[in-house]
Each structure stands twice: as C-alpha cells, then as structure tokens.
Coordinates of C-alpha atoms in Angstrom, one line a residue:
M30 CA -50.3 0.1 -6.2
K31 CA -47.8 2.9 -5.2
L32 CA -44.4 2.7 -6.4
K33 CA -42.6 3.5 -3.2
F34 CA -44.8 0.6 -0.6
I35 CA -43.2 -2.0 -3.6
L36 CA -39.8 -1.0 -3.1
T37 CA -40.2 -1.0 0.3
S38 CA -41.7 -4.2 1.1
A39 CA -39.3 -5.4 -1.7
F40 CA -36.2 -4.2 0.3
I41 CA -38.0 -5.4 3.6
A42 CA -38.3 -8.2 2.6
G43 CA -34.7 -8.9 1.0
A44 CA -33.0 -7.5 4.3
A45 CA -35.2 -10.4 6.1
F46 CA -33.3 -12.9 3.9
A47 CA -30.1 -11.2 4.0
S48 CA -28.6 -13.3 7.2
M49 CA -29.9 -16.3 5.8
A50 CA -29.9 -16.0 2.1
Q51 CA -28.3 -14.3 -0.6
T52 CA -30.7 -11.7 -2.7
H53 CA -30.5 -9.3 -4.8
V54 CA -30.3 -6.4 -2.2
E55 CA -26.7 -5.9 -1.9
G56 CA -26.2 -6.1 -5.4
E57 CA -28.7 -2.8 -5.5
E58 CA -26.9 -1.5 -2.6
Y59 CA -23.5 -1.2 -4.4
Y60 CA -25.0 -0.5 -8.3
K61 CA -26.3 2.8 -5.9
A62 CA -23.3 2.9 -3.9
D63 CA -21.3 3.7 -7.7
Q64 CA -19.6 0.4 -7.2
L65 CA -21.0 -1.3 -11.2
A66 CA -18.9 -4.1 -11.2
N67 CA -19.3 -5.7 -8.0
A68 CA -23.1 -4.4 -8.1
K69 CA -23.3 -6.8 -11.3
E70 CA -21.2 -9.6 -9.9
L71 CA -23.7 -9.8 -6.7
L72 CA -27.0 -9.2 -9.1
L73 CA -26.1 -12.5 -11.0
R74 CA -24.7 -14.4 -8.1
N75 CA -27.8 -13.8 -6.4
M76 CA -30.4 -13.1 -9.5
N77 CA -32.2 -16.9 -8.8
N78 CA -31.8 -17.0 -4.9
P79 CA -35.4 -17.0 -2.9
G80 CA -36.0 -13.4 -1.8
T81 CA -34.6 -12.3 -4.7
D82 CA -36.8 -9.3 -6.4
K83 CA -36.2 -10.5 -10.5
S84 CA -37.5 -6.6 -11.6
V85 CA -35.2 -5.2 -10.0
C86 CA -32.3 -7.0 -10.7
D87 CA -32.9 -6.6 -14.1
F88 CA -33.4 -2.8 -14.2
Y89 CA -29.4 -2.7 -12.4
L90 CA -28.5 -4.9 -14.8
G91 CA -30.2 -2.8 -17.5
L92 CA -28.5 0.3 -16.6
I93 CA -25.1 -1.5 -15.9
A94 CA -24.7 -2.6 -19.6
I95 CA -26.4 1.0 -20.5
N96 CA -22.9 2.2 -18.7
D97 CA -20.9 -0.2 -20.9
G98 CA -22.9 0.8 -23.8
N99 CA -24.1 -2.5 -24.4
L100 CA -28.1 -1.3 -25.4
D101 CA -29.0 -4.7 -26.6
E102 CA -28.3 -6.4 -23.8
A103 CA -30.0 -3.6 -21.4
K104 CA -32.8 -3.9 -23.4
K105 CA -32.7 -7.2 -22.5
Y106 CA -33.0 -6.8 -19.2
F107 CA -35.1 -3.7 -18.9
N108 CA -37.7 -6.3 -20.9
D109 CA -37.8 -9.3 -18.7
G110 CA -37.9 -7.1 -15.6
T111 CA -41.4 -6.0 -17.1
Q112 CA -42.2 -9.7 -17.4
A113 CA -40.9 -10.6 -14.7
N114 CA -42.9 -7.8 -12.7
P115 CA -45.2 -5.3 -14.5
E116 CA -45.7 -3.7 -11.8
N117 CA -41.4 -2.5 -11.5
A118 CA -42.2 0.6 -12.9
F119 CA -38.4 1.7 -13.1
N120 CA -37.8 -1.1 -15.8
Y121 CA -39.6 0.8 -17.8
V122 CA -37.6 4.3 -17.1
G123 CA -35.1 1.9 -18.3
L124 CA -36.4 1.0 -21.8
G125 CA -37.1 5.2 -22.0
Q126 CA -33.6 5.7 -21.6
I127 CA -32.3 3.5 -24.3
S128 CA -35.0 5.4 -26.8
L129 CA -33.3 8.8 -25.5
K130 CA -29.7 7.5 -26.6
A131 CA -31.2 6.3 -29.4
G132 CA -32.5 9.6 -30.2
N133 CA -36.1 9.0 -29.9
K134 CA -37.2 11.6 -27.4
K135 CA -40.8 10.6 -28.3
E136 CA -40.5 7.1 -27.6
A137 CA -39.0 7.9 -24.2
E138 CA -41.5 10.0 -23.5
D139 CA -44.1 7.2 -24.2
F140 CA -42.0 5.0 -21.8
F141 CA -41.8 7.5 -18.7
K142 CA -45.6 8.1 -19.0
Q143 CA -46.1 3.8 -18.8
A144 CA -43.9 4.2 -16.0
E145 CA -45.8 6.8 -14.5
K146 CA -48.9 5.3 -15.3
V147 CA -47.7 2.3 -12.9
G148 CA -45.3 3.9 -10.5
K149 CA -48.1 7.4 -9.4
K150 CA -47.4 9.4 -7.3
S151 CA -43.0 8.3 -6.4
A152 CA -40.6 10.8 -6.0
P153 CA -37.9 8.0 -6.7
L154 CA -39.2 7.3 -10.1
Q155 CA -39.5 10.7 -10.9
I156 CA -35.8 10.9 -10.3
A157 CA -35.4 7.9 -11.8
I158 CA -36.5 9.9 -14.9
A159 CA -34.6 12.5 -14.2
R160 CA -31.5 10.4 -13.9
A161 CA -32.4 8.8 -17.3
Y162 CA -32.5 12.4 -19.2
Y163 CA -28.9 13.6 -17.2
D164 CA -27.3 10.2 -17.7
T165 CA -27.7 11.1 -21.5
D166 CA -27.2 14.6 -22.3
P167 CA -27.3 16.9 -18.5
V168 CA -27.1 19.8 -20.9
A169 CA -29.6 19.4 -23.6
Y170 CA -32.0 17.8 -21.0
A171 CA -31.1 20.7 -18.5
K172 CA -35.4 21.7 -18.2
E173 CA -36.5 17.8 -18.3
I174 CA -34.1 17.0 -15.6
D175 CA -35.4 20.2 -13.4
K176 CA -38.9 19.5 -14.4
R177 CA -38.8 15.8 -12.6
V178 CA -37.0 16.8 -9.7
E179 CA -39.6 19.4 -9.0
K180 CA -42.5 16.7 -9.1
A181 CA -40.1 14.8 -6.8
R182 CA -40.5 17.4 -4.1
K183 CA -44.4 18.0 -4.6
I184 CA -44.8 14.4 -3.9
D185 CA -42.3 14.3 -0.9
N186 CA -39.7 16.6 -0.1
M187 CA -38.1 14.3 2.4
E188 CA -37.1 11.8 -0.1
A189 CA -33.7 10.9 0.0
D190 CA -33.5 10.0 -3.5
I191 CA -33.7 13.8 -4.2
Y192 CA -30.7 14.6 -2.6
L193 CA -28.7 11.7 -3.6
F194 CA -29.1 12.7 -6.8
E195 CA -28.5 16.6 -6.3
G196 CA -25.6 15.2 -4.5
D197 CA -24.4 13.4 -8.0
C198 CA -24.9 17.2 -9.7
K199 CA -22.3 18.5 -7.6
K200 CA -19.9 15.5 -7.4
D201 CA -20.0 15.6 -11.0
N202 CA -19.4 19.6 -11.1
K203 CA -16.6 18.5 -8.6
D204 CA -18.8 20.8 -5.6
A205 CA -17.7 18.2 -3.3
G206 CA -18.4 20.4 0.0
G207 CA -21.9 20.6 -1.6
A208 CA -22.5 17.1 -2.8
A209 CA -21.2 16.2 0.8
G210 CA -24.2 17.9 2.5
K211 CA -26.7 16.6 -0.1
Y212 CA -25.4 13.2 1.4
E213 CA -25.8 13.7 4.4
M214 CA -29.4 15.3 4.1
A215 CA -30.7 12.2 2.4
A216 CA -28.9 9.7 5.1
N217 CA -30.7 11.7 7.8
Y218 CA -34.0 11.7 5.8
D219 CA -33.8 7.8 5.0
N220 CA -31.2 5.7 7.1
E221 CA -31.9 3.1 5.0
A222 CA -30.2 4.8 1.9
T223 CA -26.9 3.2 2.6
E224 CA -25.5 4.6 -0.3
A225 CA -26.1 7.9 1.1
Y226 CA -23.5 7.1 3.7
V227 CA -21.3 5.5 1.4
K228 CA -21.1 8.4 -1.0
Y229 CA -20.5 10.8 1.8
A230 CA -17.7 9.1 3.1
N231 CA -16.0 8.3 -0.5
L232 CA -15.5 12.2 -0.4
F233 CA -13.5 12.3 2.5
T234 CA -11.4 8.9 2.3
M235 CA -8.5 10.1 0.7
V236 CA -8.7 13.2 2.7
N237 CA -9.9 13.6 5.8
P238 CA -10.1 9.9 6.7
Q239 CA -11.3 10.3 9.6
Y240 CA -14.7 11.7 8.4
A241 CA -15.4 8.5 6.4
I242 CA -14.9 6.5 9.5
D243 CA -17.1 8.2 11.3
M244 CA -20.2 8.1 8.8
L245 CA -19.5 4.2 8.0
N246 CA -19.4 3.8 12.0
K247 CA -23.0 5.2 11.9
L248 CA -24.3 3.1 9.1
L249 CA -22.8 -0.1 10.7
A250 CA -24.6 0.6 13.3
L251 CA -27.5 1.0 11.7
H252 CA -26.6 -2.6 9.5
P253 CA -24.8 -4.1 10.5
D254 CA -24.7 -7.5 8.4
S255 CA -24.3 -5.2 5.2
A256 CA -20.9 -6.5 3.4
L257 CA -20.8 -3.2 1.4
A258 CA -20.9 -1.2 5.1
Q259 CA -18.1 -3.9 6.2
R260 CA -16.3 -3.5 2.9
E261 CA -16.1 0.0 3.1
I262 CA -15.4 0.3 7.0
A263 CA -12.0 -1.8 5.8
N264 CA -11.1 0.3 3.3
A265 CA -11.4 4.0 4.9
Y266 CA -9.4 2.3 7.8
Y267 CA -7.2 0.9 5.5
N268 CA -6.8 4.6 3.8
A269 CA -6.0 6.0 7.0
G270 CA -3.3 3.9 8.0
Q271 CA -5.0 2.1 10.3
Y272 CA -4.4 -1.7 9.1
K273 CA -5.2 -3.5 12.3
E274 CA -8.7 -1.5 12.6
A275 CA -8.6 -2.3 9.0
A276 CA -7.9 -6.2 9.2
A277 CA -11.1 -6.8 12.1
E278 CA -13.6 -4.9 10.0
Y279 CA -12.3 -7.5 6.7
G280 CA -12.3 -10.5 9.0
K281 CA -16.1 -9.7 9.9
Y282 CA -16.6 -9.1 6.2
V283 CA -15.2 -12.2 3.9
K284 CA -17.7 -14.3 6.6
N285 CA -20.1 -12.0 5.1
P286 CA -22.0 -14.0 2.0
N287 CA -21.9 -11.2 -0.3
H288 CA -18.2 -10.9 0.2
F289 CA -16.0 -10.9 -2.8
K290 CA -13.2 -13.6 -3.7
Q291 CA -10.8 -11.5 -4.6
D292 CA -11.2 -9.5 -1.3
E293 CA -10.4 -12.9 0.5
D294 CA -6.4 -11.9 -0.9
R295 CA -6.7 -8.7 0.5
Y296 CA -7.9 -9.9 3.9
A297 CA -4.8 -11.6 4.0
F298 CA -3.0 -8.5 3.1
L299 CA -4.2 -6.7 5.9
L300 CA -3.5 -9.0 8.6
F301 CA 0.0 -9.1 7.0
Y302 CA 0.4 -5.1 7.6
G303 CA -1.3 -5.2 10.4
G304 CA 1.1 -7.1 11.7
D305 CA -1.0 -10.0 12.9
Y306 CA 1.9 -12.3 11.5
K307 CA 0.2 -16.0 12.8
N308 CA -3.4 -15.4 11.4
G309 CA -2.0 -14.1 8.7
Y310 CA -0.1 -16.8 7.6
D311 CA -3.3 -19.3 9.0
Y312 CA -5.4 -17.1 6.6
S313 CA -3.1 -17.8 3.7
T314 CA -2.7 -21.4 4.3
T315 CA -6.7 -21.7 3.9
L316 CA -7.2 -19.9 1.3
L317 CA -3.8 -22.0 -0.6
Q318 CA -5.5 -25.4 0.8
A319 CA -9.1 -24.4 -1.3
N320 CA -7.2 -23.3 -4.1
P321 CA -3.4 -24.3 -4.6
S322 CA -2.7 -22.0 -7.6
N323 CA -4.2 -19.0 -5.4
F324 CA -0.9 -17.1 -6.3
T325 CA -1.7 -14.1 -3.7
A326 CA -2.3 -16.6 -1.0
Q327 CA 0.9 -18.0 -1.9
R328 CA 2.7 -14.6 -1.3
Y329 CA 1.3 -13.9 1.5
Q330 CA 1.9 -17.2 3.0
F331 CA 5.4 -16.4 2.6
M332 CA 5.2 -12.5 3.8
N333 CA 4.1 -13.6 7.3
A334 CA 6.0 -16.6 7.8
A335 CA 8.8 -15.0 7.1
Q336 CA 8.1 -12.2 10.1
I337 CA 7.3 -15.4 12.3
K338 CA 10.3 -16.5 13.8
E339 CA 9.7 -20.3 14.2
M340 CA 9.0 -20.7 10.7
S341 CA 12.8 -19.7 9.8
D342 CA 13.2 -23.0 8.8
Q343 CA 10.7 -23.4 6.4
L344 CA 11.4 -20.2 4.6
L345 CA 14.0 -21.5 2.0
P346 CA 11.6 -23.5 0.3
M347 CA 8.5 -21.4 0.2
A348 CA 10.9 -18.8 -1.3
D349 CA 12.0 -21.3 -3.7
A350 CA 8.1 -22.6 -4.9
L351 CA 6.8 -19.0 -4.9
L352 CA 9.8 -18.0 -7.2
A353 CA 8.6 -20.8 -9.3
A354 CA 5.1 -19.9 -9.4
H355 CA 6.4 -16.1 -10.7
K356 CA 8.3 -17.6 -12.9
A357 CA 5.7 -20.3 -14.3
N358 CA 2.7 -17.2 -15.2
K359 CA 3.6 -13.9 -16.6
E360 CA 0.5 -12.7 -14.7
N361 CA 2.1 -13.9 -11.4
K362 CA 3.6 -10.7 -10.9
F363 CA 5.4 -9.9 -7.5
A364 CA 5.5 -6.5 -5.7
P365 CA 8.7 -5.0 -4.2
I366 CA 8.3 -6.6 -1.0
D367 CA 8.0 -10.2 -2.8
Y368 CA 11.7 -9.2 -4.3
I369 CA 13.7 -8.4 -1.2
L370 CA 11.8 -11.4 1.2
I371 CA 13.3 -13.7 -1.2
A372 CA 16.3 -12.0 -2.3
S373 CA 17.2 -11.8 1.8
E374 CA 16.2 -15.9 2.3
Y375 CA 18.8 -16.6 -0.3
N376 CA 21.2 -14.5 0.8
S377 CA 20.6 -15.7 4.4
A378 CA 21.1 -19.2 3.1
K379 CA 24.1 -18.0 1.6
R380 CA 23.8 -18.8 -2.1
P381 CA 24.2 -14.8 -3.2
E382 CA 23.6 -15.4 -6.4
D383 CA 20.4 -17.0 -6.7
A384 CA 19.3 -13.6 -4.2
Q385 CA 21.5 -11.3 -7.3
A386 CA 19.4 -12.7 -10.5
V387 CA 16.1 -12.2 -8.2
L388 CA 17.2 -8.7 -7.8
Q389 CA 18.2 -7.8 -11.1
E390 CA 14.5 -8.7 -12.1
A391 CA 13.7 -6.5 -10.0
I392 CA 15.6 -3.8 -11.2
Q393 CA 14.6 -4.6 -14.7
E394 CA 10.7 -4.2 -13.5
M395 CA 11.5 -1.6 -11.6
P396 CA 14.1 -0.1 -12.0
D397 CA 13.1 3.4 -9.9
N398 CA 13.2 1.5 -6.7
P399 CA 16.2 2.1 -5.0
E400 CA 15.8 -0.3 -2.3
F401 CA 16.8 -3.1 -5.0
Y402 CA 20.0 -1.4 -5.0
K403 CA 20.4 -1.6 -1.7
Q404 CA 19.7 -5.2 -1.4
L405 CA 22.0 -6.5 -4.1
A406 CA 25.0 -3.8 -2.7
M407 CA 24.4 -6.5 0.3
T408 CA 24.4 -9.9 -1.4
F409 CA 28.2 -8.7 -3.0
V410 CA 28.9 -7.8 0.5
E411 CA 27.8 -11.9 1.3
E412 CA 30.0 -12.9 -1.7
N413 CA 33.5 -10.2 -0.1
N414 CA 32.8 -8.4 -3.6
L415 CA 32.9 -4.8 -1.8
S416 CA 33.6 -3.2 -5.5
K417 CA 30.7 -4.6 -7.1
A418 CA 28.3 -3.7 -3.5
T419 CA 29.8 0.0 -4.2
E420 CA 29.0 0.0 -7.8
A421 CA 25.4 -1.6 -6.5
Y422 CA 24.9 1.1 -3.7
E423 CA 26.0 4.2 -6.0
G424 CA 22.5 2.6 -7.8
Y425 CA 20.4 3.2 -4.0
L426 CA 21.9 7.0 -3.8
S427 CA 20.9 7.7 -7.4
H428 CA 17.6 6.6 -7.2
S429 CA 16.8 7.5 -3.3
E430 CA 15.1 11.3 -3.5
K431 CA 17.2 12.3 -0.4
P432 CA 20.0 10.1 0.9
G433 CA 21.1 11.1 4.2
Y434 CA 24.4 10.5 6.7
N435 CA 24.3 7.2 7.2
D436 CA 24.3 6.5 3.2
F437 CA 27.2 8.4 2.1
I438 CA 28.9 6.7 5.3
Q439 CA 27.9 3.3 3.9
Q440 CA 29.1 3.8 0.7
A441 CA 32.2 5.4 2.0
T442 CA 32.9 2.0 3.6
F443 CA 32.1 0.0 0.9
A444 CA 34.2 1.9 -1.7
F445 CA 37.2 1.8 0.8
Y446 CA 37.6 -1.3 1.1
A447 CA 36.9 -1.7 -2.4
G448 CA 40.1 0.5 -2.7
V449 CA 41.1 -1.9 -0.2
E450 CA 40.3 -5.4 -2.1
N451 CA 42.0 -3.8 -5.2
K452 CA 45.1 -2.5 -4.1
T453 CA 47.5 -5.0 -4.9
K454 CA 45.4 -6.1 -8.0
D455 CA 44.4 -3.1 -9.5
P456 CA 46.2 0.0 -8.5
A457 CA 44.5 2.0 -10.7
A458 CA 40.9 0.4 -9.7
A459 CA 41.8 1.2 -5.9
E460 CA 42.7 4.8 -6.5
K461 CA 39.5 4.8 -8.0
Y462 CA 37.5 3.7 -5.2
Y463 CA 39.9 5.5 -2.4
G464 CA 38.5 8.8 -4.2
I465 CA 35.1 7.5 -3.7
A466 CA 35.0 6.7 -0.2
E467 CA 36.8 10.3 0.3
S468 CA 34.2 11.7 -1.7
Y469 CA 31.2 10.3 0.6
A470 CA 33.2 11.0 3.7
N471 CA 33.1 14.5 2.1
K472 CA 29.3 14.5 2.0
A473 CA 28.8 12.8 5.0
K474 CA 30.7 15.3 6.8
E475 CA 29.0 18.5 4.9
I476 CA 25.6 16.6 7.4
L477 CA 27.5 16.3 10.9
P478 CA 30.9 18.3 10.9
N479 CA 31.2 17.3 14.5
N480 CA 31.2 13.5 13.6
Y481 CA 34.4 11.5 14.4
K482 CA 33.6 8.8 11.4
P483 CA 34.5 11.1 8.1
V484 CA 37.5 12.3 9.6
K485 CA 38.6 8.7 10.4
F486 CA 37.8 7.9 6.8
F487 CA 40.2 10.2 5.8
G488 CA 43.0 9.0 7.7
D489 CA 42.3 5.5 6.6
I490 CA 42.3 6.4 3.2
A491 CA 45.6 8.3 4.1
M492 CA 47.3 5.4 5.4
Q493 CA 46.3 3.1 2.1
K494 CA 47.9 5.5 0.0
A495 CA 50.8 5.8 1.7
A496 CA 54.1 4.6 1.2
E497 CA 55.5 1.8 3.1
D498 CA 57.6 4.4 5.1
Q499 CA 55.0 6.8 5.5
V500 CA 52.0 4.5 7.1
A501 CA 52.5 5.0 10.8
S502 CA 52.2 8.6 10.4
A503 CA 49.9 9.1 7.3
A504 CA 46.8 9.5 9.5
V505 CA 47.7 11.4 12.4
P506 CA 46.2 14.2 11.3
Y507 CA 43.0 12.8 10.6
Y508 CA 42.9 10.7 13.4
T509 CA 43.9 13.9 15.9
E510 CA 40.8 15.6 14.7
A511 CA 38.7 12.2 15.1
I512 CA 39.6 10.9 18.4
T513 CA 38.9 14.9 19.7
L514 CA 35.7 14.6 17.9
L515 CA 34.7 11.5 19.5
E516 CA 35.9 12.3 23.1
A517 CA 33.3 15.4 22.9
S518 CA 30.6 13.1 21.9
E519 CA 27.6 12.4 24.2
N520 CA 28.5 8.3 24.5
P521 CA 32.1 7.8 23.2
S522 CA 31.6 4.3 24.6
R523 CA 29.7 3.6 21.9
Y524 CA 32.4 4.1 19.5
A525 CA 34.3 1.3 21.5
S526 CA 36.1 -0.2 18.3
D527 CA 36.9 2.8 15.8
A528 CA 38.0 4.1 18.9
K529 CA 40.4 1.7 19.8
N530 CA 42.1 1.6 16.6
M531 CA 43.0 5.0 16.5
Y532 CA 44.2 4.9 20.2
N533 CA 46.6 2.0 18.9
Y534 CA 47.3 3.7 16.1
M535 CA 48.5 7.2 18.0
G536 CA 50.0 5.2 20.7
N537 CA 52.2 3.4 18.5
Y538 CA 53.0 6.3 16.2
Y539 CA 54.4 8.5 19.1
L540 CA 56.1 5.3 20.8
D541 CA 57.8 5.2 17.1
Q542 CA 59.2 9.0 17.6
K543 CA 60.4 8.1 21.1
D544 CA 57.3 10.4 23.1
V545 CA 57.1 7.2 26.0
E546 CA 54.7 9.3 27.6
K547 CA 52.3 10.9 25.1
A548 CA 52.4 7.4 23.6
K549 CA 51.3 5.6 27.4
E550 CA 48.3 8.3 27.4
Y551 CA 46.6 6.3 23.9
F552 CA 47.5 3.2 25.4
S553 CA 45.7 4.2 28.5
K554 CA 42.5 5.2 26.9
Y555 CA 42.9 1.5 24.7
L556 CA 42.3 0.0 28.3
T557 CA 39.3 2.0 29.3
L558 CA 37.2 0.8 26.6
D559 CA 38.9 -2.8 27.2
P560 CA 40.0 -3.1 30.6
D561 CA 40.3 -6.8 30.9
N562 CA 42.7 -7.0 27.9
E563 CA 45.6 -8.3 30.6
A564 CA 48.2 -8.6 27.8
Y565 CA 47.9 -5.1 26.7
R566 CA 47.9 -3.9 29.8
K567 CA 51.5 -5.3 30.8
F568 CA 52.7 -3.9 27.4
V569 CA 52.0 -0.4 28.8
E570 CA 53.3 -1.0 32.5
G571 CA 56.1 -1.8 30.8
L572 CA 57.0 1.1 28.5
K573 CA 60.0 3.3 29.7

C-alpha cells in the first residue's frame, strides 16, 4: 500500500468529518504551519474523537516533543503510532530522528529503511527523512538531506512537500523572497497544502499585509471551514489595522469547533478596536456568564460599555469591580487603556483621589507612558489644585516623544493659574509658576509666531506680577500685539472669550488715560462679539 494514498485518504476522511466532528486534521494543519503549541492542544483534544487517525496524532505529537527536548516522550508517541497503524511509515521516521539526536546514525538509517519498506515510493516520506536530518544538524547531514530531496523529486517532482521544505530552508537562511517563491509553488502544486498559504502569508503579514490577505483569501476560498485559515486571515487583517474586517473573520472563527478558548478574548478585543461596541459588550458579557472569573472578558466588557452612551450610569460599579478583580490577583494585569478608562470614570464621578491612586499605580507600572501623567494632571484640575496639575503635566511633556504647540499652551495655562493660586499664600512659588508659564508660552510662540495666545499669556503674567498701581497698564504692550495677531487670523470670533477680555482691558486702560475715542474703539469691538449685552452697550453709549 502506498503511503501517499494512505495519508491522502486520511486527510479526506478527516475533512469529511470537519463540519461534523473534530479530528486530527486541524492539529496537523497547525503543526505544518509551525504553530506547535496550538497543534499540540488540538491533537490532544481530538485524539479519541471519531474520525481521528491516532497514528497521525502520535507522529505530530512526537515531533512536538522532540522540539521541546522531551525525547523519551517523543519515543513513546512514535511507538504508540506504529502500534496504532504499522502502515504509517512516518512514525518510523520519528524514531530514526531520535536515534540521530542520540548520535546513533546507523540505528537511524535502519528506521528510515523500515519506513521506506512500508511507504515504498513516497515523495512526502523522503522529505520527512530529509527534515529529520535537517532538524538534527543541517551542516553535518547536508549530503543526506540533498540525497533525500533528490529521491523525492524523482518520485514526484510536483510534490508540494518538496517546495515547502526548500522554502523553510530558505526562510531559515533569511531569504524571504526565495522562501515565498517556494511556498507559492507548493500551493500551486497542491491546493490541499494549507500550510503553504499560511507560511507565505506569514512572510508578508507585517511588511506587506495585503499580500498576506490576498493569499489567505485564496486559501479560504478552497477551505472555508478551516479554523487555521479563518484565524490567520483575521490576524492578517489585524496586522493591517483593519479591525472591523478582523473582527468579522474572528466572528466566524470562534464558531468553529476547533477554535482556541483564548481566542475568544481576542475576538472581544477586536470588536472593541473595530468600533463594534455593542456586540463587543454583548460578547464579553456572554463570556463572563460562562466564566465569571474571566478577567479579560471583564476588561473588554467595561471597555466597550465605556463607549456606549446609554450605559453611562452603569460604568462606575463596573470600574470598581474591575479594579477589585485586578487587585485581587497579581496575574490580572491591566493595559494602559484600563487605567485610563477607570481613572476617567472616577474623575467624572467626582472621585479624583481614587483616579489619582489608579494613575499613580499606572505610572509605577509603566513610567514611560505620557498619557498617564496627562490624565493625572486633569484629576488635579478637578480638585482645583493647579500646582499639582502643573507638576503632573510636566511628566507628560518630559515623556512625550515630540510635544507640540497645544501641549505647551496647556502647560502655560496650568502654570499660570498655579501662580495665581499661590500668589497670596506663597509668593515664591507663584513666581516659579509664572516663570514656567512664560517659558512654555515662549516655546509655543516659537512654533506658531503669528498666534496671539502666547503673547496674551505674557500680558496675563505681567498683570499678575505688577504692583497694584500698575496692573491697569502692565498688559498693554502685550495685549496690543496679541489683538493685532488675533484680528489677522482666519476666524477671530473663534477666540471670542480671549478677545473680549483683552478689548475690555484695553478699553478701560484708555478710559483711564482720558482717551475716550480709543476706549470706545475697544469697547465697540467687544460689543461686536457680544451684541446682546445691553448693559455694556448703554455703558459705552454713555461715554463722553
């Protein structure tokens, strides 16, 4: 009996069961796609299911054990495989590989001869022997490897296994282009070789995701029920940043009986990042109902709920429960988004101290993440503690890769009001914060020299630092310049609040200087921005 017929028949039998039962087929696919942990889980899970070829399971489990360095375990699997089906020649190859690793080449060759006796003229068998040599020592056994590949070619030059093996060798030698060519040839020669499509896609999934997606779509067209194909294309879409498409494919995959439980959590993740918050919330809730201790599901339930307006009144208890679960088990780790969403909820609930505790833990865990410092600053703003807000925001700026104009203006704002906050109780601290505000206003001006805001800050600071009898004039030169810049901007009314403050100040300054016409000019500009202010209008009209 020819081995090619045996293995093909086993594959077809397994494929026939795929929609009704779980067999060795998916585990074999994952092994050939170099996903050994996933392969092992499926092979063990499906070992005793109807339709499973135990000798095939034993062979791949033995190879996985070799890879893990467990040679005794591997030997047991291969021996079990020969007992389950003495006609499956591959388990003899596995025993030969163990002998090679033990340094007993003669014994290995005897096993290979036994395999050939059973398998006779089989190109896949010759490649399996070549792999046994290659995985043991590709340099020492280079001649033996070449000999086996040549024998495989003479048997069947269109055998996909030949090109898969050659592709793997090229990949090991960092020849991605050469490997891709070999994998593509394997897929062309045998569309049942699912690993060819997956290995090709894996070469491109990070550098050119669309190549990977196109190849995996070809595989899905041929094998729409393949869990491996569904999972891989979902991951390819994810790597391409196409989260909605990734979620759609994962939605099909998690319904496949050969999916992995841990991937259910990833589906919840993809629903969230794909913006499908309602389905993400519902799916996470379903996972939690099945397993109330599923911390990842709890995280995504809260993340999705936080994006759903109608659930706003349910967020606080969910945040409390999630934080409690995190603190109860050191294995329950948070990602940055967890800290930020919980802190934001506490801040909205007027619990700034709780928000601060969450963010301080976040900073301790991930001190280089600038967003934590930014959020921490906002909790201090909620408490009207601008001094601490300034200090926290300094952490944001120092950890940001390239802070910009808005960042500098924000810190100038915090520092200015921190100065005002300390003006009476701690003049030295006030002076320090005014200096910080001025420094960041200058940095902002360097970026946008024609923007009015930094110059207005100079006027605000000058006014705060001026002696009481000089307050009315301290900001004049700065506000004069700032008003000119503001009025030259594309949309001056957008900054109506700042403009009105400056117009009112300048009007009062000129009124004090007995220059009524100049005062009216600024007061009139104020009224153009606030035409319904009748009291102000009467005041202006009464000026003489």
